[in-house]
Coordinates of C-alpha atoms in Angstrom, one line a residue:
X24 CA 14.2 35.9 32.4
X25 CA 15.2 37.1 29.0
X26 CA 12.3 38.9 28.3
X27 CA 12.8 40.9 31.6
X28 CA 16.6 41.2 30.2
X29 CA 14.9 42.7 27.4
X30 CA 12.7 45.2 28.9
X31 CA 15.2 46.6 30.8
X32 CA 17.4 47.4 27.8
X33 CA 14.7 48.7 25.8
X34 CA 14.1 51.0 28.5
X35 CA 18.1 52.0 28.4
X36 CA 17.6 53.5 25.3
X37 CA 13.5 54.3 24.6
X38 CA 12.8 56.1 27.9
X39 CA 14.1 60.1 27.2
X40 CA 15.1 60.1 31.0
X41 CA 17.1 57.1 30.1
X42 CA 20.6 56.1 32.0
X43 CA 22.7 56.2 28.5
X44 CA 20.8 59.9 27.5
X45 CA 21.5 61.2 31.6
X46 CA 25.9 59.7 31.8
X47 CA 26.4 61.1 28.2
X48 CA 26.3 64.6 27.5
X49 CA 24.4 65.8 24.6
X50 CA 27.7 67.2 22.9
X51 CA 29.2 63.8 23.1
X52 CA 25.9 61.9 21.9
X53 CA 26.0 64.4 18.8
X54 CA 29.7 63.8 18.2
X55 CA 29.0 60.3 17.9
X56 CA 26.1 60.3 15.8
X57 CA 28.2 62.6 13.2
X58 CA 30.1 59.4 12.3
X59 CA 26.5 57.7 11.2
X60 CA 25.1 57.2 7.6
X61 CA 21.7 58.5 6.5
X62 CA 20.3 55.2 7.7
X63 CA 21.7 55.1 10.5
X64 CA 20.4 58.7 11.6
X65 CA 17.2 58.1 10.7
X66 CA 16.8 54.6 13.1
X67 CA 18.3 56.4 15.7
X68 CA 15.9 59.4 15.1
X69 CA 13.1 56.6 15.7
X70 CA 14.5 55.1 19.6
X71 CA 12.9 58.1 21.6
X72 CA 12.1 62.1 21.6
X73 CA 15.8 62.9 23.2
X74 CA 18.1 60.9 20.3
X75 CA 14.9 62.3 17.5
X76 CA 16.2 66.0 18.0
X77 CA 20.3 65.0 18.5
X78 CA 19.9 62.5 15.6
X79 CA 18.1 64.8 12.8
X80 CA 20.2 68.0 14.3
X81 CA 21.6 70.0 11.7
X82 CA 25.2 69.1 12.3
X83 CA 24.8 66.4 12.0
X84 CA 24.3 66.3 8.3
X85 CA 27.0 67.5 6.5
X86 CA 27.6 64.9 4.2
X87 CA 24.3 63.1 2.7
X88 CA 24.8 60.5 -0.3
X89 CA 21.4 59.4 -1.5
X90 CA 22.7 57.7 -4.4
X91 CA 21.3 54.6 -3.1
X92 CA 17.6 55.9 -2.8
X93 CA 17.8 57.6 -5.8
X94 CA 14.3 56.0 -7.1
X95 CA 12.7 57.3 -4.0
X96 CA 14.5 60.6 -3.7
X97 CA 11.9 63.4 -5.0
X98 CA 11.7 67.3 -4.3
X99 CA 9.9 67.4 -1.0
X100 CA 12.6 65.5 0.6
X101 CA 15.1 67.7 -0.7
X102 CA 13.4 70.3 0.9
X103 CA 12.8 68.4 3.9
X104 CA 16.8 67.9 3.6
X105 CA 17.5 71.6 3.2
X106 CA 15.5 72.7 5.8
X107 CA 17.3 70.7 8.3
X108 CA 20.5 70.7 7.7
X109 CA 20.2 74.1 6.4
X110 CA 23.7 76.1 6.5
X111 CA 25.6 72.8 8.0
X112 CA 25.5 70.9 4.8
X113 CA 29.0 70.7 3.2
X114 CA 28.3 67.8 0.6
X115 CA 25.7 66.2 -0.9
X116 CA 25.3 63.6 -3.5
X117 CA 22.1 63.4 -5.7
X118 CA 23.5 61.2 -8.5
X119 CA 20.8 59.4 -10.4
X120 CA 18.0 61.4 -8.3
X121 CA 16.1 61.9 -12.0
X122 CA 13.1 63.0 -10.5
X123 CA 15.1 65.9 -8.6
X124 CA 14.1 69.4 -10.4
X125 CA 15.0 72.7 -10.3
X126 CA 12.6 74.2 -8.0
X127 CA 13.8 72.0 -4.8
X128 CA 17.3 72.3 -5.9
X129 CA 16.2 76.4 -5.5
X130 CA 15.4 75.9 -2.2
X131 CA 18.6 74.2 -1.6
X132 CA 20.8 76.5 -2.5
X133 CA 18.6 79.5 -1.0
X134 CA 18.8 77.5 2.8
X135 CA 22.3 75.6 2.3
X136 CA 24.3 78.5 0.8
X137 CA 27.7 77.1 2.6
X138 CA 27.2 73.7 0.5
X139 CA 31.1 73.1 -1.4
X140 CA 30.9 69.4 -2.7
X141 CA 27.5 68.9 -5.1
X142 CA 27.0 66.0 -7.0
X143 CA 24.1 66.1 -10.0
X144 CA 25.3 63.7 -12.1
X145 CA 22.4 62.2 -14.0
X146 CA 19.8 64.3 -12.9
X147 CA 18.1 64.8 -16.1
X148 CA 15.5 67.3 -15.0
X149 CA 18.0 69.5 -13.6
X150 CA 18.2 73.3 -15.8
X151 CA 20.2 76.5 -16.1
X152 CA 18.0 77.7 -13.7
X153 CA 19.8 75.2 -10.6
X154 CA 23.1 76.5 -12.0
X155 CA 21.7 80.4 -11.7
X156 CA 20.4 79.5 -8.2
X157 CA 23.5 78.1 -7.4
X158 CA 25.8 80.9 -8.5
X159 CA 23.8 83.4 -6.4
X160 CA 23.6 81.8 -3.1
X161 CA 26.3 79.0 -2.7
X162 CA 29.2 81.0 -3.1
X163 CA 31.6 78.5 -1.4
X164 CA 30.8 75.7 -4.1
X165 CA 34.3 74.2 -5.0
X166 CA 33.4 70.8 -6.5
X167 CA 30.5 70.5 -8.9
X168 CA 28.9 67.5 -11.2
X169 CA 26.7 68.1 -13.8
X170 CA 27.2 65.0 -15.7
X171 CA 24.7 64.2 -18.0
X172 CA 22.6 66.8 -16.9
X173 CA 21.1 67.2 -20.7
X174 CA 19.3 70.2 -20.5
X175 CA 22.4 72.1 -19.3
X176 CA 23.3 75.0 -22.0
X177 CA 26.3 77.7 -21.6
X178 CA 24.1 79.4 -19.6
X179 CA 24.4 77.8 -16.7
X180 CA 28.5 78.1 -17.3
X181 CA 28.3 81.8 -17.6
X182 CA 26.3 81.9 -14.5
X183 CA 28.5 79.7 -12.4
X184 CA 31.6 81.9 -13.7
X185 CA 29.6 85.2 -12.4
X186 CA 29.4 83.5 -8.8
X187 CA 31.0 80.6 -8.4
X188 CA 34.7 82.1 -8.3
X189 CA 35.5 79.0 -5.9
X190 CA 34.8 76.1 -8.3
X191 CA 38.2 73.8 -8.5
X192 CA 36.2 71.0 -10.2
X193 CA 33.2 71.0 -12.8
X194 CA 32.2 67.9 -14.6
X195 CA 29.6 68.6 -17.5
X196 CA 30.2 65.5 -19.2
X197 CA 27.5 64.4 -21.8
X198 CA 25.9 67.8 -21.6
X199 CA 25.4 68.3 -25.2
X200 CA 24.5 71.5 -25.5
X201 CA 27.4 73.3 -24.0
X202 CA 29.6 75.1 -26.7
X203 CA 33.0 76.6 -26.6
X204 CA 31.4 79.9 -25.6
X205 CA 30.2 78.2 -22.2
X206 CA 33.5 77.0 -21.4
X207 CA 35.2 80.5 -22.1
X208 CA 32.8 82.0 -19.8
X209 CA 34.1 79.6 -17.1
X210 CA 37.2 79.9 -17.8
X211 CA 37.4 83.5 -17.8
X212 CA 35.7 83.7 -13.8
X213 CA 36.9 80.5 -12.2
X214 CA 40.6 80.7 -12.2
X215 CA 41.1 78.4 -9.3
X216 CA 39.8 75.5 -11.7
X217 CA 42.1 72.5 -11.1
X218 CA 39.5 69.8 -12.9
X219 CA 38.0 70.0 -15.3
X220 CA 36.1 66.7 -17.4
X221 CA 33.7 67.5 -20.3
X222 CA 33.3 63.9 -21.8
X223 CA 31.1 63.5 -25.0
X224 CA 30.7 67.3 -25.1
X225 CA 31.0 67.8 -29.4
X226 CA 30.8 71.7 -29.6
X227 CA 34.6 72.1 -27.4
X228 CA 36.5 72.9 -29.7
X229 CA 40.5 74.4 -29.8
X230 CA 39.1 78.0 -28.8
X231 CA 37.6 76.4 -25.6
X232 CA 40.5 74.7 -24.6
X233 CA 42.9 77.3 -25.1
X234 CA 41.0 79.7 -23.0
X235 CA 41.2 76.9 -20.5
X236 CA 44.8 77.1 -20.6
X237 CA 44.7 80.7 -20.7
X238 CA 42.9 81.4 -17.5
X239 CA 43.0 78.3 -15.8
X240 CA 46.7 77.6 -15.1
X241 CA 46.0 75.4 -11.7
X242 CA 44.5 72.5 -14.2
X243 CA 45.7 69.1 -13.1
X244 CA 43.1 66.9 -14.4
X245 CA 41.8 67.3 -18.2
X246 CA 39.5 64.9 -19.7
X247 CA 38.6 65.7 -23.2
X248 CA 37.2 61.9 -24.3
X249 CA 35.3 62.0 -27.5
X250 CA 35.8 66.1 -28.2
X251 CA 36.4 65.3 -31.5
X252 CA 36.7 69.0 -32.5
X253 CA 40.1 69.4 -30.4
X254 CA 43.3 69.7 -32.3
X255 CA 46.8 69.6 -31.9
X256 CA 47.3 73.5 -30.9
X257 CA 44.5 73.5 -28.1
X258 CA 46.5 70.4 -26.8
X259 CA 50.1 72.2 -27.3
X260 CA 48.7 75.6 -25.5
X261 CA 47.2 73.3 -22.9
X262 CA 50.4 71.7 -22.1
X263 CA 52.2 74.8 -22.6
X264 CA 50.3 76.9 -19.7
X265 CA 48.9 74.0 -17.1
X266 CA 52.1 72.2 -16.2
X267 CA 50.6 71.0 -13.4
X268 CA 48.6 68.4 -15.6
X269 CA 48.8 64.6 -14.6
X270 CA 45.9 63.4 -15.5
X271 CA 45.0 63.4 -19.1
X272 CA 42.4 62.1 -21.2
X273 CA 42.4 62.7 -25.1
X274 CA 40.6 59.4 -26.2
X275 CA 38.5 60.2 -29.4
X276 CA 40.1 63.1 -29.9
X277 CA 40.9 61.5 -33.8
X278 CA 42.3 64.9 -35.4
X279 CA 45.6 64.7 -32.7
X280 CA 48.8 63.6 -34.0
X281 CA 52.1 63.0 -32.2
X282 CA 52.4 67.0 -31.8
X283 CA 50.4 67.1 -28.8
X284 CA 52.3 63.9 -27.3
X285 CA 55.5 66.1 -28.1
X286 CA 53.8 69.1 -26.2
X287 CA 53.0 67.1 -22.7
X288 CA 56.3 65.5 -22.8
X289 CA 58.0 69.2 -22.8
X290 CA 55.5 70.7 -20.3
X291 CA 54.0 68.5 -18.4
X292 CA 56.6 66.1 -16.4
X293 CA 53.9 65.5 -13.6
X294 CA 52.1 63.7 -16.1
X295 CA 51.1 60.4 -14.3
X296 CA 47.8 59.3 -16.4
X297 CA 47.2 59.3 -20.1
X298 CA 44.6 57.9 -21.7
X299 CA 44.5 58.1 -25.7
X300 CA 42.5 55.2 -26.9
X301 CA 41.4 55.7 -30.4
X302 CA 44.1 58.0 -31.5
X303 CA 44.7 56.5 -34.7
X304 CA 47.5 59.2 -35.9
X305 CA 49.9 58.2 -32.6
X306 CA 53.5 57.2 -33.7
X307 CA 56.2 55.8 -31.8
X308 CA 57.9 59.2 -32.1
X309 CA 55.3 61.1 -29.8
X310 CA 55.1 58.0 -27.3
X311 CA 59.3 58.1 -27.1
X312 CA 58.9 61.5 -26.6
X313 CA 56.7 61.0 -23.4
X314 CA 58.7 58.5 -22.4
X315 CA 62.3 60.8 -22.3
X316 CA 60.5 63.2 -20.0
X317 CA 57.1 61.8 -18.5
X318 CA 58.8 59.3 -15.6
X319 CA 55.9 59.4 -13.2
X320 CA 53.6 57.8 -15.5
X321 CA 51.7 54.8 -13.9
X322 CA 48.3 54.4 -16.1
X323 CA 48.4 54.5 -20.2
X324 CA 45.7 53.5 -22.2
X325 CA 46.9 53.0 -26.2
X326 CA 43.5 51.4 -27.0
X327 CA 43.7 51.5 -30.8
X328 CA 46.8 53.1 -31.4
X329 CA 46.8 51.3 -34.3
X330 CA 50.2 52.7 -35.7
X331 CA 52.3 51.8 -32.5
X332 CA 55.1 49.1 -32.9
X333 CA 57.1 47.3 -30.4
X334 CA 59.3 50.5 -30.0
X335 CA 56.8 52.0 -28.7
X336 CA 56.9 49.4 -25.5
X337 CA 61.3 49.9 -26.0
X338 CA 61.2 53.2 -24.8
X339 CA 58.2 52.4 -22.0
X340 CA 60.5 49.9 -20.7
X341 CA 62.9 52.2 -20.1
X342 CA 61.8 55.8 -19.8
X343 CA 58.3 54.6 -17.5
X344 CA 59.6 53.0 -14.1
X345 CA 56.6 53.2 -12.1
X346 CA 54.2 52.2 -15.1
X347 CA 51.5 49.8 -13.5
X348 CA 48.5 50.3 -15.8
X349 CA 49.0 49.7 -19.7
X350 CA 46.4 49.2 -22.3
X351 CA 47.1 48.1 -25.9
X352 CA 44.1 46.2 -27.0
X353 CA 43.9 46.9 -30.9
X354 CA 47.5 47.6 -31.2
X355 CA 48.2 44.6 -33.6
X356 CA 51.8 46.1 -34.6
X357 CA 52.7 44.2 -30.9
X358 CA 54.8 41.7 -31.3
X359 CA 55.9 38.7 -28.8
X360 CA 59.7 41.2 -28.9
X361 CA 57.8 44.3 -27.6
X362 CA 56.5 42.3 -24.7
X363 CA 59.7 40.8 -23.9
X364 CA 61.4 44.3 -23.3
X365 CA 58.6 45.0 -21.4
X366 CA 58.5 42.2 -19.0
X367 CA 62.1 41.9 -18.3
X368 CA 61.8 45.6 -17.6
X369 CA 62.8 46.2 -13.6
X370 CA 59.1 49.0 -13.9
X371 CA 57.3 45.9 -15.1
X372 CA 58.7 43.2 -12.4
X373 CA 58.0 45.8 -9.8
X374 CA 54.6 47.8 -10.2
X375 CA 52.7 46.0 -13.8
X376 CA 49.5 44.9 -12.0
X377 CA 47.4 44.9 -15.4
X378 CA 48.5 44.5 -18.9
X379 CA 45.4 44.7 -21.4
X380 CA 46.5 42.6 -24.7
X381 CA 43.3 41.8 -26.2
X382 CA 43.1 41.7 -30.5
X383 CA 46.8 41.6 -30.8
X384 CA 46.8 39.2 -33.3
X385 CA 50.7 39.0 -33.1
X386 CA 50.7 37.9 -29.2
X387 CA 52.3 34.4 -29.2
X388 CA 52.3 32.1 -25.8
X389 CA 56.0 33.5 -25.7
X390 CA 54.7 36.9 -24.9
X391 CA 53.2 34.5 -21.5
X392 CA 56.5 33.4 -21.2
X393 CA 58.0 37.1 -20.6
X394 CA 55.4 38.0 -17.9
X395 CA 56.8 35.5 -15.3
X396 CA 58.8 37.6 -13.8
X397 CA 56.4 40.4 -13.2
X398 CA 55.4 39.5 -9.8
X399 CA 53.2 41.8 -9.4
X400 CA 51.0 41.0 -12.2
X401 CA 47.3 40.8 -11.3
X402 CA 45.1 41.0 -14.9
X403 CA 45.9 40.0 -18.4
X404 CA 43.3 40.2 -21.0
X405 CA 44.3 37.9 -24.4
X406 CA 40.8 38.1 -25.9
X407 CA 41.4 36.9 -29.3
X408 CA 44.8 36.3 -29.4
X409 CA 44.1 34.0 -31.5
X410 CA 48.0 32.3 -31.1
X411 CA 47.8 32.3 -27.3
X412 CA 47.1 28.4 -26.3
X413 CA 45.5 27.1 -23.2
X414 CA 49.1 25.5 -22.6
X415 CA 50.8 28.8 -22.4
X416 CA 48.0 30.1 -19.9
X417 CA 48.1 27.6 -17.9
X418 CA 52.4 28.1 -17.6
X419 CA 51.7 31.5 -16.6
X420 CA 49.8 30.4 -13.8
X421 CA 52.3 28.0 -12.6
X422 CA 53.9 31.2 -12.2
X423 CA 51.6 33.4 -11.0
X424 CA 48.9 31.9 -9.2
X425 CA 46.6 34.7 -7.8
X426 CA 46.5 36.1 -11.6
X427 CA 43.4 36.6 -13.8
X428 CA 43.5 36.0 -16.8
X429 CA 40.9 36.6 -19.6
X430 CA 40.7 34.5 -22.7
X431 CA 38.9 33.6 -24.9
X432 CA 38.8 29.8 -27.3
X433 CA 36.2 29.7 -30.3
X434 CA 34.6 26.0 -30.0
X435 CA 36.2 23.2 -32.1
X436 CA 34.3 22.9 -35.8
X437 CA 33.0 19.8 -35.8
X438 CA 34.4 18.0 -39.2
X439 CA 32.0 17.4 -42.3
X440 CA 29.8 14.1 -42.2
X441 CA 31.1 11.4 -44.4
X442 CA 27.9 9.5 -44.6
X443 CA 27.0 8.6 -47.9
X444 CA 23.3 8.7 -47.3
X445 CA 23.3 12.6 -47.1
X446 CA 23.2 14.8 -51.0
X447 CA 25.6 16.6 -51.8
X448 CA 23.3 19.8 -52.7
X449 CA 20.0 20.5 -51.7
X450 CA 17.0 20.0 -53.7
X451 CA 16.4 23.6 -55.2
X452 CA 20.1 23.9 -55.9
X453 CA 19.8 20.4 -57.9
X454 CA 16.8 22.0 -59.9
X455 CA 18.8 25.4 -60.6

């Protein structure tokens, strides 16, 4: 009986002339295989003839993410890929596809040309030459990531800004042979630039990231991690003309001082992220500066900011209402006082849901004692806090159940051995 049961189902859905294939029309049968992953597609693609040519049809596959068989993923079946979908595909996802090169990505961009999201991050034997194929054929490209695409060069920028007028966001992250010379290229044909992220990239200097803020006024987002070559005055100008900017990342950036906090406070009242770890010339004049004016603020990461003092959390307590995100591991200026004006804060009883305190060596279990009444807390780190007790964990938690909270307690030295049986030095120290 149940093997009958089965047959009969199979045949629902294997036979082309099938009941399911004749009630349904084929519009309807494609609309719902548009809501199906890759995987998906491709079983359906393997039930009969009928769903193999409504499953692998073009429209089918506008969005592909292969990140997950990124070991697998080599060029033929990106030209497989492109020859299907051809001018359907809107967005596609390569990241970690390291064996991708630039000879399929050709032929993607010669049969794809309406592609606007493209994701290369990783893709380490991707060239210039993708980025010149690219710029001649995919003129609709908007969003584009090159991270850690090594063998990228300011070639592949001044192509993209000859074509690519479109582009809103470019990351190029880790790509460490892009100069400031790329990035005035860029910013010189891609005015509509709202993000732009160039992690780790060495030769961006104060010249790149002016003309950034020359040409590209739409900027919102601005990461600049670990461009040690930008200074205060590409900072200022960049504050000065984008006043859009709310998400900002200057860690690394060691030659800043409190003039560029100065500048985004004045400009840039949007500003919602700000992430400065490692800013070791920060005073609590540029961060009560931010605070006056920068009210939207919900994420700040002060890693290492190590000339911060409890002011600094004075005026976050009162300037930062909807501040849910703080990092001041390294800051050992903190004191137990700081953290009190910030917990009885109404911002911190509100939205605080993590509060990263690690290596503040002046963090007491009185600091604990302040957080109680921040119900929303979620994550503390105390990694060596080395005045933090167990006790004063464990009355936070009385408090706050659902909290995490991560500590850490060197093992107990054991004492010396009192037996008399043992020398006092060892034999070669006896003979010196």
């Amino acid at each position: 009986m149940k093997f009958s049961r089965f047959i009969n189902l199979t045949r629902v859905f294997l036979e082309d002339d099938a009941l399911i294939n004749k009630k349904l029309p084929k519009e309807l049968l494609l609309r719902i295989f548009s809501y199906l992953d890759v995987v998906s597609l491709c079983r359906c693609a393997q039930v009969s003839k009928a769903w193999n040519v409504l499953a692998l049809d073009g429209s089918n596959w506008q969005r592909i993410d292969l990140f997950d068989f990124q070991t697998d993923v080599e060029g033929p079946v990106i030209e497989n890929i492109s020859r299907r979908c051809g001018g359907f595909l809107r967005k596609l996802s390569l990241r970690g596809c390291q064996s991708v090169a630039d000879g399929s990505m050709r032929t993607l961009a010669q049969l794809c040309p309406n592609i606007e999201h493209l994701n290369l991050n990783g893709c380490k034997n991707v060239t210039d030459s993708t980025c010149q194929a690219l710029s001649r054929y995919c003129r609709k490209l908007s969003w584009l990531d090159l991270g850690s695409c090594c063998a990228i060069t300011d070639l592949s920028l001044k192509s993209l800004a000859d074509g690519s007028h479109n582009l809103a966001h470019i990351n190029i992250s880790w790509c460490e042979n892009v100069t400031e010379n790329g990035v005035e290229a860029l910013a010189r044909g891609c005015p509509k630039l709202t993000s732009f992220i160039s992690k780790g990239c060495l030769h961006i200097t104060d010249k790149a990231v002016t003309c950034l803020a020359q040409f590209c006024n739409r900027l919102e987002v601005v990461n600049l991690h670990s461009c040690v070559n930008v200074e205060d005055c590409g900072v200022s100008r960049l504050a000065a003309h984008c006043p859009k900017l709310h998400n900002v990342c200057l860690s690394g950036c060691l030659r800043l001082t409190d003039a560029s906090l100065v500048s985004l406070a004045q400009h840039c009242h949007l500003l919602s992220t700000l992430e400065v770890a490692g800013c070791t010339q920060f005073t609590d004049t540029g961060f009560q500066a931010l605070a006056r004016s920068c009210h939207l603020l919900e994420k700040m990461d002060l890693e290492e900011c190590v000339l911060i003092t409890d002011q600094t959390l004075v005026h976050l307590a009162m300037g930062c209402p909807r501040l849910e995100k703080l990092s001041l591991s390294h800051c050992e200026l903190i004191t137990d006082d700081g953290i009190r004006h910030l917990g009885t804060s109404p911002c911190a009883a509100e939205h605080l849901t993590v509060l990263e305190l690690d290596n503040c060596p002046l963090i007491t279990d009185a600091s604990l004692e302040h957080l109680v009444t921040c119900h929303n807390l979620q994550r503390v780190e105390l990694y060596d806090c080395q005045l933090v007790t167990r006790t004063g964990i464990r009355r936070l938690r009385n408090h706050l159940p659902n909290i995490r909270v991560h500590a850490y307690f060197a093992p107990v030295t054991p004492p010396p051995s009192t037996g008399g049986t043992r020398q006092r030095y060892c034999r070669c120290c006896a003979i010196l």
